Short mmCIF file of C-alpha atoms and ligand atoms in Angstrom, two decimals:
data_model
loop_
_atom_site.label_atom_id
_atom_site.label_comp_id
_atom_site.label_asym_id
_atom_site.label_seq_id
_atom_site.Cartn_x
_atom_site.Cartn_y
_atom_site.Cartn_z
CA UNK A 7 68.79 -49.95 29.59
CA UNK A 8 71.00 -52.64 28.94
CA UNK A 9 69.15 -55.94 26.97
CA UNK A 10 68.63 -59.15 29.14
CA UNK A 11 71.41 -61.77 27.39
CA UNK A 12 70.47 -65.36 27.17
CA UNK A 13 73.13 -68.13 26.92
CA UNK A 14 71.47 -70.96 25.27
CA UNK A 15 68.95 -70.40 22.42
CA UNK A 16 65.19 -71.43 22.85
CA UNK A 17 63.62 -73.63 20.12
CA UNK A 18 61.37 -71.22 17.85
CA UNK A 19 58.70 -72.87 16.53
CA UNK A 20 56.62 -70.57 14.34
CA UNK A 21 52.96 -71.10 13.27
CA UNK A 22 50.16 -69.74 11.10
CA UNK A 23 47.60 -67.71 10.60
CA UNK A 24 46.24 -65.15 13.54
CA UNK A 25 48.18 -66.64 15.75
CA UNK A 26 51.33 -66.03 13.70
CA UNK A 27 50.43 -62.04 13.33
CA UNK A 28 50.49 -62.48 17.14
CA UNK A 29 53.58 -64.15 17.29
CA UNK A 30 55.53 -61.13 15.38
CA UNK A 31 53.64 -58.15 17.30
CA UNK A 32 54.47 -59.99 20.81
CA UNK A 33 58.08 -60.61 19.70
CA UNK A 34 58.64 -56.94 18.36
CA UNK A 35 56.29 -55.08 20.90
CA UNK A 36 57.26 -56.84 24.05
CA UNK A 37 60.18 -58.85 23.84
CA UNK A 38 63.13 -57.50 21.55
CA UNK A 39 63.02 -54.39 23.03
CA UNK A 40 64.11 -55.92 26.03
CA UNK A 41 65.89 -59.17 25.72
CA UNK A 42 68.78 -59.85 23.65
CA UNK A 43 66.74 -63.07 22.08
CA UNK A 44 68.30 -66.32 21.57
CA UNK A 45 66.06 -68.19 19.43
CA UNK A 46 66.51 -70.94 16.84
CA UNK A 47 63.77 -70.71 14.07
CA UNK A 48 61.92 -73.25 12.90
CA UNK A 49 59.05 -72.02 10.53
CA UNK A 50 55.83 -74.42 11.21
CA UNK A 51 54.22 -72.54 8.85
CA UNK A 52 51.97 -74.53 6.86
CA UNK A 53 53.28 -73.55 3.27
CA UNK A 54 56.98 -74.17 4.73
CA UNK A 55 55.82 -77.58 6.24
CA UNK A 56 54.44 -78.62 2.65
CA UNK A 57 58.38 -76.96 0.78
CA UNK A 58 60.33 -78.99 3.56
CA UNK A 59 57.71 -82.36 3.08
CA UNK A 60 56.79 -81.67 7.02
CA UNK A 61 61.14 -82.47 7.37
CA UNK A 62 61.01 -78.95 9.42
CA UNK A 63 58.50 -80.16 12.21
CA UNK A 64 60.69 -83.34 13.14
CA UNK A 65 63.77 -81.04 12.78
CA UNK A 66 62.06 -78.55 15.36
CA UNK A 67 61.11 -81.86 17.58
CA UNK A 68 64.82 -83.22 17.30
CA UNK A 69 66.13 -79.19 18.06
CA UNK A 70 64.24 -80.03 21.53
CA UNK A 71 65.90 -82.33 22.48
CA UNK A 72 69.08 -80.90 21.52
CA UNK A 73 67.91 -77.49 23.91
CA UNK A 74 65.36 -79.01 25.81
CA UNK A 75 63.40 -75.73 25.86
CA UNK A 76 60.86 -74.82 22.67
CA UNK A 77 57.87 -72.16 22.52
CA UNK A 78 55.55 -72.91 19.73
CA UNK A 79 52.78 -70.99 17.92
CA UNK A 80 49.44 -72.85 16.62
CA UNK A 81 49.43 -74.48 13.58
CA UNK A 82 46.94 -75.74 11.19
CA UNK A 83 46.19 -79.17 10.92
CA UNK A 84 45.54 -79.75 7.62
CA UNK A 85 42.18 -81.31 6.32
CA UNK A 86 41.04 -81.77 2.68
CA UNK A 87 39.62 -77.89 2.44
CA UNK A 88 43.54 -77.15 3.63
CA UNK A 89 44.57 -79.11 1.27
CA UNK A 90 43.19 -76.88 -1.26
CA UNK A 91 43.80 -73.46 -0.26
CA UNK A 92 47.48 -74.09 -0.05
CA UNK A 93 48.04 -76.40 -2.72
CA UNK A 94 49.55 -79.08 -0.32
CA UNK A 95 51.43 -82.27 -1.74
CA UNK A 96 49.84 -84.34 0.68
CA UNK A 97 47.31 -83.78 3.79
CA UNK A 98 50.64 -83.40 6.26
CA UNK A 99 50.31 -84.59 9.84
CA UNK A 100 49.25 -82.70 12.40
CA UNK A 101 52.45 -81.07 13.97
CA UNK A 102 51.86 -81.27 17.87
CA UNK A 103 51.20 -85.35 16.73
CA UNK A 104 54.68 -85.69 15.66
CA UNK A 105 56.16 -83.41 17.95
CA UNK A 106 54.61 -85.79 20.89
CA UNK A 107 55.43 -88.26 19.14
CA UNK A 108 58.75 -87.64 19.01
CA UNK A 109 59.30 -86.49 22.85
CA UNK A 110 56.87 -88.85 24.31
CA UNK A 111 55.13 -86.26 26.72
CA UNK A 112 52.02 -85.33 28.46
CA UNK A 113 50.32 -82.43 28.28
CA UNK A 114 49.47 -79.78 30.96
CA UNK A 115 46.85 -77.30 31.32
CA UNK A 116 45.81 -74.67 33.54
CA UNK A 117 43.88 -71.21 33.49
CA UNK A 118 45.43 -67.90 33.47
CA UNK A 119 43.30 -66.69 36.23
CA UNK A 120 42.43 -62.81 36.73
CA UNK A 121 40.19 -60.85 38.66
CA UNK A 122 36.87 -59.78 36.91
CA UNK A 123 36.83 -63.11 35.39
CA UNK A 124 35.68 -65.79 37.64
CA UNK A 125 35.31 -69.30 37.62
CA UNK A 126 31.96 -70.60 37.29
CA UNK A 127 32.64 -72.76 40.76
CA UNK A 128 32.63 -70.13 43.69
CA UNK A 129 35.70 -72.17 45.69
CA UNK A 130 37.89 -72.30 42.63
CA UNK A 131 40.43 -69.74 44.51
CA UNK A 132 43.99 -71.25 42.91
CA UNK A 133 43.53 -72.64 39.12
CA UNK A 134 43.79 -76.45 38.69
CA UNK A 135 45.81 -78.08 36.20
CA UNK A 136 45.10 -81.09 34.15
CA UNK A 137 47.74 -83.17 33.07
CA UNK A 138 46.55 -85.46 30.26
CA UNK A 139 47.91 -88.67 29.39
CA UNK A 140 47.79 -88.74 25.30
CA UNK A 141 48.10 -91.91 24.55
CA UNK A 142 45.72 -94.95 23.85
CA UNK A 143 42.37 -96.39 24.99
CA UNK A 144 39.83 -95.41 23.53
CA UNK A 145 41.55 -93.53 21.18
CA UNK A 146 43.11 -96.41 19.63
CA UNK A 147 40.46 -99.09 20.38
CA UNK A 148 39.09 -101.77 17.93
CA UNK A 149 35.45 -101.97 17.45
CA UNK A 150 33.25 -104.24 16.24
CA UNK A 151 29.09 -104.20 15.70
CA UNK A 152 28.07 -107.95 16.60
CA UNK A 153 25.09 -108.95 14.39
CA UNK A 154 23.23 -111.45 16.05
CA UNK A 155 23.66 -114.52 18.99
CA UNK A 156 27.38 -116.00 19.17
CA UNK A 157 30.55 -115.89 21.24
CA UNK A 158 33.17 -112.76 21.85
CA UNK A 159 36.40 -113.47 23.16
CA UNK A 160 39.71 -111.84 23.65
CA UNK A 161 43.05 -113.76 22.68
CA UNK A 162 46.63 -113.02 22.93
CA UNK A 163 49.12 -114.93 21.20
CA UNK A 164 52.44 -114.76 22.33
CA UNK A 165 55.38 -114.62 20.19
CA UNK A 166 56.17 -118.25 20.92
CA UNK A 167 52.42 -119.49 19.55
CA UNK A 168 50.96 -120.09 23.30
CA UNK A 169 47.39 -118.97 23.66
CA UNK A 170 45.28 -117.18 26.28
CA UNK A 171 42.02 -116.27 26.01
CA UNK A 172 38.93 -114.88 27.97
CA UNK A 173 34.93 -114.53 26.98
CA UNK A 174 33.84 -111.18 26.73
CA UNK A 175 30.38 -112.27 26.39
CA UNK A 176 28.06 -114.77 25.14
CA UNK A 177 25.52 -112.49 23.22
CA UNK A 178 21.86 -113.91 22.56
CA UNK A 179 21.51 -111.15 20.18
CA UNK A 180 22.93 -108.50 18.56
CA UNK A 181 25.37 -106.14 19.98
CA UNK A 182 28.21 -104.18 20.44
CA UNK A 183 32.21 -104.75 21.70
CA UNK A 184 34.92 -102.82 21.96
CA UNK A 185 38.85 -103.62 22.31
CA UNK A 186 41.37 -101.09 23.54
CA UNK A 187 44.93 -101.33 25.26
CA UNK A 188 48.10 -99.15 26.74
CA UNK A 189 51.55 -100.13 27.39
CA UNK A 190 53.12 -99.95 30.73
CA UNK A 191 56.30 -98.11 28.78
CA UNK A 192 53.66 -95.12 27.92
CA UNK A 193 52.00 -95.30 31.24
CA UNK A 194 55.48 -94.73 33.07
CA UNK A 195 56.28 -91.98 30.86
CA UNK A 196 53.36 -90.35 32.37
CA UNK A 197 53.57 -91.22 35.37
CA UNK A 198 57.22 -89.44 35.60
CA UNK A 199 55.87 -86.43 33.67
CA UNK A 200 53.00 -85.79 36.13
CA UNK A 201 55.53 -85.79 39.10
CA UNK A 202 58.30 -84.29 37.31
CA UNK A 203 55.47 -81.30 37.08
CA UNK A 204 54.47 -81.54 40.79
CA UNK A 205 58.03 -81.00 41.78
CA UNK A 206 58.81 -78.29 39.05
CA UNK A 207 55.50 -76.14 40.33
CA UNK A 208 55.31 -77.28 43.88
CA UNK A 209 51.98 -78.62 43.27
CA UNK A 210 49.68 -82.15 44.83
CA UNK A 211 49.30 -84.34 42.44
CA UNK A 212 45.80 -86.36 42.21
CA UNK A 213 45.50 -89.44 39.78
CA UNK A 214 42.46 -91.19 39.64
CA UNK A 215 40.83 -94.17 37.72
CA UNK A 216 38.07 -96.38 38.21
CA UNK A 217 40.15 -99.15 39.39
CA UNK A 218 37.26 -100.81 41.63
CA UNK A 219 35.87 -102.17 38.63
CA UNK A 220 38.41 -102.01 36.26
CA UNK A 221 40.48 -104.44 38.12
CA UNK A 222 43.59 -104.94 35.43
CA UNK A 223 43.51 -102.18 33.16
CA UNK A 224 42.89 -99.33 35.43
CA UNK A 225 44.37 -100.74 38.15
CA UNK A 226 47.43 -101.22 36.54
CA UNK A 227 47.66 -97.50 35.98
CA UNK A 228 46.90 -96.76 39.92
CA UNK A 229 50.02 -99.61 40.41
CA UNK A 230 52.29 -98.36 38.29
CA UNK A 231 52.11 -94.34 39.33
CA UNK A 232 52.21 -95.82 42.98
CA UNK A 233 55.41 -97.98 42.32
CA UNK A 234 57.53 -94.98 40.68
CA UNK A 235 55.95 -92.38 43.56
CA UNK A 236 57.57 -94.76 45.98
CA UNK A 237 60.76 -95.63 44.53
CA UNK A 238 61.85 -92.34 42.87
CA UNK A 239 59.69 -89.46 44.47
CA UNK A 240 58.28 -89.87 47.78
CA UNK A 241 61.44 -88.64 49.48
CA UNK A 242 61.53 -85.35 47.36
CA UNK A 243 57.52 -84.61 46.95
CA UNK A 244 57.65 -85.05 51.44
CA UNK A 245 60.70 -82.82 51.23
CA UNK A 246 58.51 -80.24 49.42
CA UNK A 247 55.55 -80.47 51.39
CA UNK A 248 53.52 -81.50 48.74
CA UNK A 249 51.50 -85.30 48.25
CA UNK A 250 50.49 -87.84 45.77
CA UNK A 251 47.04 -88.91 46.77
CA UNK A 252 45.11 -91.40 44.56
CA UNK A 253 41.71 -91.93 44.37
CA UNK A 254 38.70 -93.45 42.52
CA UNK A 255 36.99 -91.40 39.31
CA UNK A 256 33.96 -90.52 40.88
CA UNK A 257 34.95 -89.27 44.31
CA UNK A 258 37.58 -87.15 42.41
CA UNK A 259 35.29 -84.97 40.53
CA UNK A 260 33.37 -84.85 43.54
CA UNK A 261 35.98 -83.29 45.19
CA UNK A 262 37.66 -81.07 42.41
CA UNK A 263 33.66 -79.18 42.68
CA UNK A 264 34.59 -78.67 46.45
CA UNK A 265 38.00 -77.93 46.51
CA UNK A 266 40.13 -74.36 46.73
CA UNK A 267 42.27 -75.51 43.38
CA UNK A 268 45.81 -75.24 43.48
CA UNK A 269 46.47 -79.03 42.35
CA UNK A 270 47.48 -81.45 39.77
CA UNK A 271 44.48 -83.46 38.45
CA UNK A 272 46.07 -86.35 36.02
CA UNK A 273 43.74 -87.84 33.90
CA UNK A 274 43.40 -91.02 31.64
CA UNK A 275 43.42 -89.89 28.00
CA UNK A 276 39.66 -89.71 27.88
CA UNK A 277 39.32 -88.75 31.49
CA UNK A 278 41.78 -85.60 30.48
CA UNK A 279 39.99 -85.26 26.88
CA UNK A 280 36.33 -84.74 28.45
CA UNK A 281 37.62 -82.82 31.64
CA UNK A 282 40.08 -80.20 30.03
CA UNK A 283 36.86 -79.01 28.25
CA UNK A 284 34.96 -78.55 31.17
CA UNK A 285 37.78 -76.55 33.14
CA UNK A 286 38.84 -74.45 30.65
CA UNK A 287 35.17 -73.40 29.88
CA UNK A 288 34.41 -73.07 33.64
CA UNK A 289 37.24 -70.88 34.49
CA UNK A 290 36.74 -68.32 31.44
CA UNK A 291 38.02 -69.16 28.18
CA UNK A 292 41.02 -71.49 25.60
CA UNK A 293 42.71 -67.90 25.08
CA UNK A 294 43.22 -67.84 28.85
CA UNK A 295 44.87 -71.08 29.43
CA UNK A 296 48.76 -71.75 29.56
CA UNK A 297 49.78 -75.45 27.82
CA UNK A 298 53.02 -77.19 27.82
CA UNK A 299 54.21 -80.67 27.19
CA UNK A 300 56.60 -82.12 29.39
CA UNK A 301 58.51 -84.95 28.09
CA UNK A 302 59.67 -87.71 30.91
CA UNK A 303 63.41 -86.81 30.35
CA UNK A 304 62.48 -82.97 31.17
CA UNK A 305 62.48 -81.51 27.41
CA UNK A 306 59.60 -78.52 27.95
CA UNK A 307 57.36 -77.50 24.92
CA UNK A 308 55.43 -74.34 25.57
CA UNK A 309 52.60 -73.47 23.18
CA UNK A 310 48.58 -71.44 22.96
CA UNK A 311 45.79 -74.41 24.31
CA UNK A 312 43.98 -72.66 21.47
CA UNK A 313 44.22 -72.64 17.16
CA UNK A 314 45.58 -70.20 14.87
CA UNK A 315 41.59 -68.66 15.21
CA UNK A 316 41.17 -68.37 11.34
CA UNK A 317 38.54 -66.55 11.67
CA UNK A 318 39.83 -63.58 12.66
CA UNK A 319 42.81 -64.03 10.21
CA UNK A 320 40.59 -63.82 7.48
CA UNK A 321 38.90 -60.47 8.79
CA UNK A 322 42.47 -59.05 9.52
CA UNK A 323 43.15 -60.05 5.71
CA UNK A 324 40.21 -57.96 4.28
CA UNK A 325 41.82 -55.38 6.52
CA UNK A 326 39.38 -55.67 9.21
CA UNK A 327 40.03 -54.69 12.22
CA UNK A 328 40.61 -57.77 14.92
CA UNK A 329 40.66 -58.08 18.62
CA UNK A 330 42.53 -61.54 19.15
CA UNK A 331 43.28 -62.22 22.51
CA UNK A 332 47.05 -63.02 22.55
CA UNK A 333 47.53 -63.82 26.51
CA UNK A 334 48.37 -67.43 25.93
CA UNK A 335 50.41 -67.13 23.23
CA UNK A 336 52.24 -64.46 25.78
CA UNK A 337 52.57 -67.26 28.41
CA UNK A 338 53.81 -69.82 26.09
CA UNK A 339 56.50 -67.02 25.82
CA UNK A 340 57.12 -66.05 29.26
CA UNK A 341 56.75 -69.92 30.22
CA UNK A 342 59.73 -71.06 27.94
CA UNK A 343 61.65 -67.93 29.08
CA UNK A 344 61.47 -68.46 32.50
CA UNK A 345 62.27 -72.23 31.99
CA UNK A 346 65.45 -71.29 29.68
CA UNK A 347 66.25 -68.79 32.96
CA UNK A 348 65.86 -71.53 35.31
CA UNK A 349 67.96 -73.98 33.59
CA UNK A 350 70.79 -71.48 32.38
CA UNK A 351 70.72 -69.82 36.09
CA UNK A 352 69.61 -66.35 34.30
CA UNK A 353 67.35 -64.58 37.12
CA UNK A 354 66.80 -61.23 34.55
CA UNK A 355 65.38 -64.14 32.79
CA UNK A 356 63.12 -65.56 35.09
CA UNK A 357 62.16 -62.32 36.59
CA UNK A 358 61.24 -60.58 33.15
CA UNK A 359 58.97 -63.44 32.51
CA UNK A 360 57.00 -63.07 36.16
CA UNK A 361 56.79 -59.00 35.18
CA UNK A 362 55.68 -59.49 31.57
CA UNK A 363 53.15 -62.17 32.57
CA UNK A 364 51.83 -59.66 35.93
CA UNK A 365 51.57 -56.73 33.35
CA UNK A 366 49.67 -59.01 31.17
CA UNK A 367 47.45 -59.39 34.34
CA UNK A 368 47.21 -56.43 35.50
CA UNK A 369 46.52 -54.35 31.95
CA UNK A 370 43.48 -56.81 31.96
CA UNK A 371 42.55 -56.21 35.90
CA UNK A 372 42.77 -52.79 34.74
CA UNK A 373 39.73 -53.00 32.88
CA UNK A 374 41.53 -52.76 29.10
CA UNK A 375 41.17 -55.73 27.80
CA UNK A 376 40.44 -57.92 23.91
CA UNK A 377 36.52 -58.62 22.70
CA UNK A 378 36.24 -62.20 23.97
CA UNK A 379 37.31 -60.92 27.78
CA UNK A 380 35.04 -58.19 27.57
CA UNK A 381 31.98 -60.35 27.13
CA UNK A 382 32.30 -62.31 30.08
CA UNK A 383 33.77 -59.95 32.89
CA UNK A 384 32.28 -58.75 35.79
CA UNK A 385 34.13 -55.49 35.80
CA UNK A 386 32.41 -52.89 35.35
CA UNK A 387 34.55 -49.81 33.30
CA UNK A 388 35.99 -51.87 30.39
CA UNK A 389 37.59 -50.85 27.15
CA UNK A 390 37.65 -52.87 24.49
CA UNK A 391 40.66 -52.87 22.40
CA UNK A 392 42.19 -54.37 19.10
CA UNK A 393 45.01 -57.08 19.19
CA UNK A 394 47.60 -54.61 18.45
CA UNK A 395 45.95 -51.65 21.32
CA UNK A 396 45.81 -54.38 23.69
CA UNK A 397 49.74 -55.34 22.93
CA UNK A 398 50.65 -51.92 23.20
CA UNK A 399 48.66 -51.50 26.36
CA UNK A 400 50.67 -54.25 27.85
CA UNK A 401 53.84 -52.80 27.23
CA UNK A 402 52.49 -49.56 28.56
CA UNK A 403 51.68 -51.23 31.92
CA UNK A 404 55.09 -53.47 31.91
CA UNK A 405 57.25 -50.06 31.27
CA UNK A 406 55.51 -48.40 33.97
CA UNK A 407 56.21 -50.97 36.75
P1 NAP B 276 40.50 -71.82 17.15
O1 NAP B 276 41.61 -71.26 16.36
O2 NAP B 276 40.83 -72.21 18.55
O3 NAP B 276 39.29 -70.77 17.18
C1 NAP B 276 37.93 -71.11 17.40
C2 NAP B 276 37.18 -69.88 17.90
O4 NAP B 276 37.50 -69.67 19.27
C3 NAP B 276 37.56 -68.59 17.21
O5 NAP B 276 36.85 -68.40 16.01
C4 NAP B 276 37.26 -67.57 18.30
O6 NAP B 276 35.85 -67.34 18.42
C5 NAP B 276 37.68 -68.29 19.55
N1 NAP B 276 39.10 -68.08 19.87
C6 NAP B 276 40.10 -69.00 19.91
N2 NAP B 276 41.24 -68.44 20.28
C7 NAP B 276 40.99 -67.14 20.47
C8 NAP B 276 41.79 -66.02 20.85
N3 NAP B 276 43.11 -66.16 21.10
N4 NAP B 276 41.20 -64.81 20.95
C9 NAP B 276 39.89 -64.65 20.71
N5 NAP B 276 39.08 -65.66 20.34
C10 NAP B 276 39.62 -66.90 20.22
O7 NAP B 276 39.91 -73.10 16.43
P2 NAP B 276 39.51 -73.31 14.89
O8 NAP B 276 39.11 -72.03 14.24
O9 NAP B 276 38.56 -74.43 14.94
O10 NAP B 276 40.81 -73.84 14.21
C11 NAP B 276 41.63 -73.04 13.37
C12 NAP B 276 42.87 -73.82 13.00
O11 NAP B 276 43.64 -74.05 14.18
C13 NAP B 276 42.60 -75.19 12.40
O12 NAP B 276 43.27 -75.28 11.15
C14 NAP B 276 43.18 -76.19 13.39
O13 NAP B 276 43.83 -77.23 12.73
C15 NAP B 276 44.16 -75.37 14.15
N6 NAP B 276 44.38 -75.77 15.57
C16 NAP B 276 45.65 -75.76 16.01
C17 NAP B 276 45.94 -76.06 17.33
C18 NAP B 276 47.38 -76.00 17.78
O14 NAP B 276 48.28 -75.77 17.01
N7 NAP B 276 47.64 -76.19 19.05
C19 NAP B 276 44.90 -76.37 18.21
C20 NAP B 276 43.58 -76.36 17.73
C21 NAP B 276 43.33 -76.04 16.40
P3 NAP B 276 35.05 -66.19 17.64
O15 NAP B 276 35.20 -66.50 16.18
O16 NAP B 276 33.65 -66.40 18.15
O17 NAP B 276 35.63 -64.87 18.00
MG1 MG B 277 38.08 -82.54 23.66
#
């Protein structure tokens, strides 16, 4: 059988850990057998970070842009006990930071779903994707623990020395305050991701904030995604049959318990931060969820919603026998395939990824499946297998179909 060619390379971004033993055993077990692979190799590793001074994570960023396609494995972020074990000059950055960073993106994430594992909510038929805004609020906010009876305000100064200023409260005792902002350039970015996304996956977009009370700073956001949904993307979202629909917070969540799924939920930063968790754990598991970053000039970044699951990587070192699940890693694969396809006008492409991702499926709906699947499915003859069995198995079902 004749090798699937690719004409423009993906962006290889290679990681650590577990999730790097992955990343070899999916590449050998079910890819280079059957596509001639394109790829340009950027080692995230964490001891080739710390040789390059972290100069090969902005290089992989910058390759991005060049391609506009890149699959990446999970890397550690390091922290002082990293520091130690691998002798680091300095406590490097973490690497999806910089990468955002550097293409300005927001972040999408939905579950894998298969039969045998089921949501938590009975209605949840189609999975629903968040789309997290990763930028500011809270996250950047200044804070302040107000001793005892006095005046708070807020000032800006403007570059020319004019002042404007309003009371945040007149305490008669102690207290607390808090001080947090966005800029409209980030919000727009967002904005254009989330329906850049809607169009790419034919999905309705929701966007909520709490606007009623929040009468600048949330509103603003509800303003500015409803300005660029007119101007640039009414026409083509109507032309697709799909909608934007905003709405307040509360009655969101309200409605994402009684819906089918099968939308777009975009999220303010802490909005996305506190809901992602409660999704992901609801419809199964982190090694069951696809994420990819999608920068507002259309750069894609595919990657694992999980870590490098150290571990496991530590067991596997004592020679150990593991059962990681590597399904996301697999659909950061297949995603940035089919995406290279799509743009390149490759169909073998595109179709290799939708067969690689239903054998993925269907090996699991089959009943053989890793540890962490096996201890919360409702199917009833299950096999449990190692990382490597459950690879193999894959390719087993994908040659067969
Ligand atoms: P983690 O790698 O996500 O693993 C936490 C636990 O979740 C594991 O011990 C395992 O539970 C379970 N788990 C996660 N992925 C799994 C999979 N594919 N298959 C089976 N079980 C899985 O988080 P961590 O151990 O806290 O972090 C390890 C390193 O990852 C850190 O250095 C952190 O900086 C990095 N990290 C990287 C990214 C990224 O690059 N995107 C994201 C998060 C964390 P059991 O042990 O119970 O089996
Ligand atoms: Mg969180």
């Amino acid at each position: 059988m004749d090798k699937i060619k690719m004409t423009t390379p993906l962006v290889e971004m290679d990681g650590d850990e577990m999730t790097r033993i992955l990343w070899k055993l999916i590449k050998d077990e079910l890819l280079l057998p059957f596509i001639d692979l394109k790829t340009e190799y950027y080692d995230l590793g964490l001891e080739h970070r710390n040789e390059t001074d972290d100069k090969v994570t902005f290089d992989s960023a910058y390759a991005t842009k060049k391609y506009g396609v890149a699959v990446k494995c999970a890397t550690i972020t390091p922290n002082a006990a990293r520091v130690e074990e691998y002798n680091l000059k300095e406590m490097w950055k973490s690497p999806n930071g910089t990468i955002r960073a550097i293409l300005d993106g927001t972040v999408f994430r939905a579950p894998i779903k298969v039969k045998g594992i089921e949501p938590c909510v009975k209605n949840w038929e189609q999975p629903i994707t968040i789309a997290r805004h990763a930028y500011g609020d809270v996250y950047k906010a200044s804070e302040m623990k107000i001793p005892g009876p006095g005046k708070v305000e807020l000032v800006y100064t403007a570059e020319d020395g004019t002042k404007e200023s309003v009371t945040v409260h007149e305490f008669d005792g102690p207290g607390i305050v808090q001080g947090m902002h966005n800029l409209s350039g980030s919000i727009e970015s967002f904005a254009r991701s989330c329906f850049n996304y809607a169009l790419d996956t034919k999905q309705t977009l929701w966007f909520a904030t709490k606007d009623t009370i929040s009468k600048k700073y949330d509103h603003t956001f509800k303003d500015i995604f409803q300005d660029i949904y007119d101007a640039e993307y009414k026409e083509k979202f109507e032309a697709l049959g799909i909608e934007y629909f905003y709405t307040l917070i509360d009655d969101a969540v309200a409605r994402v318990m009684k819906s089918k799924g099968g939308f777009i939920w975009a999220c303010k930063n802490y909005d996305g931060d506190v809901m992602s968790d409660m999704l992901s754990s609801a419809f199964g598991s982190l090694a069951m969820m696809t994420s990819v970053l999608v920068s507002p000039e259309g750069y894609y970044e595919y990657e694992a919603a999980h870590g490098t699951v150290q571990r496991h990587y530590y067991k596997y070192l004592k020679g150990e026998e593991t059962s990681t699940n590597p399904v996301a890693t697999i659909f950061a694969w297949t995603g940035a395939l089919r995406k290279r396809g799509e743009i390149d006008e490759i169909e073998e492409l595109m179709a290799f990824a939708d067969k690689l991702e239903k054998a993925t499926i269907d090996t699991i709906e089959n009943g053989e499946m890793t540890k962490d699947l096996a201890l919360i499915t409702e199917l009833k003859c299950v096999k449990v297998l190692n990382t490597e069995d459950f690879i193999k198995a894959i390719r087993t079902t994908f040659e067969a179909m």
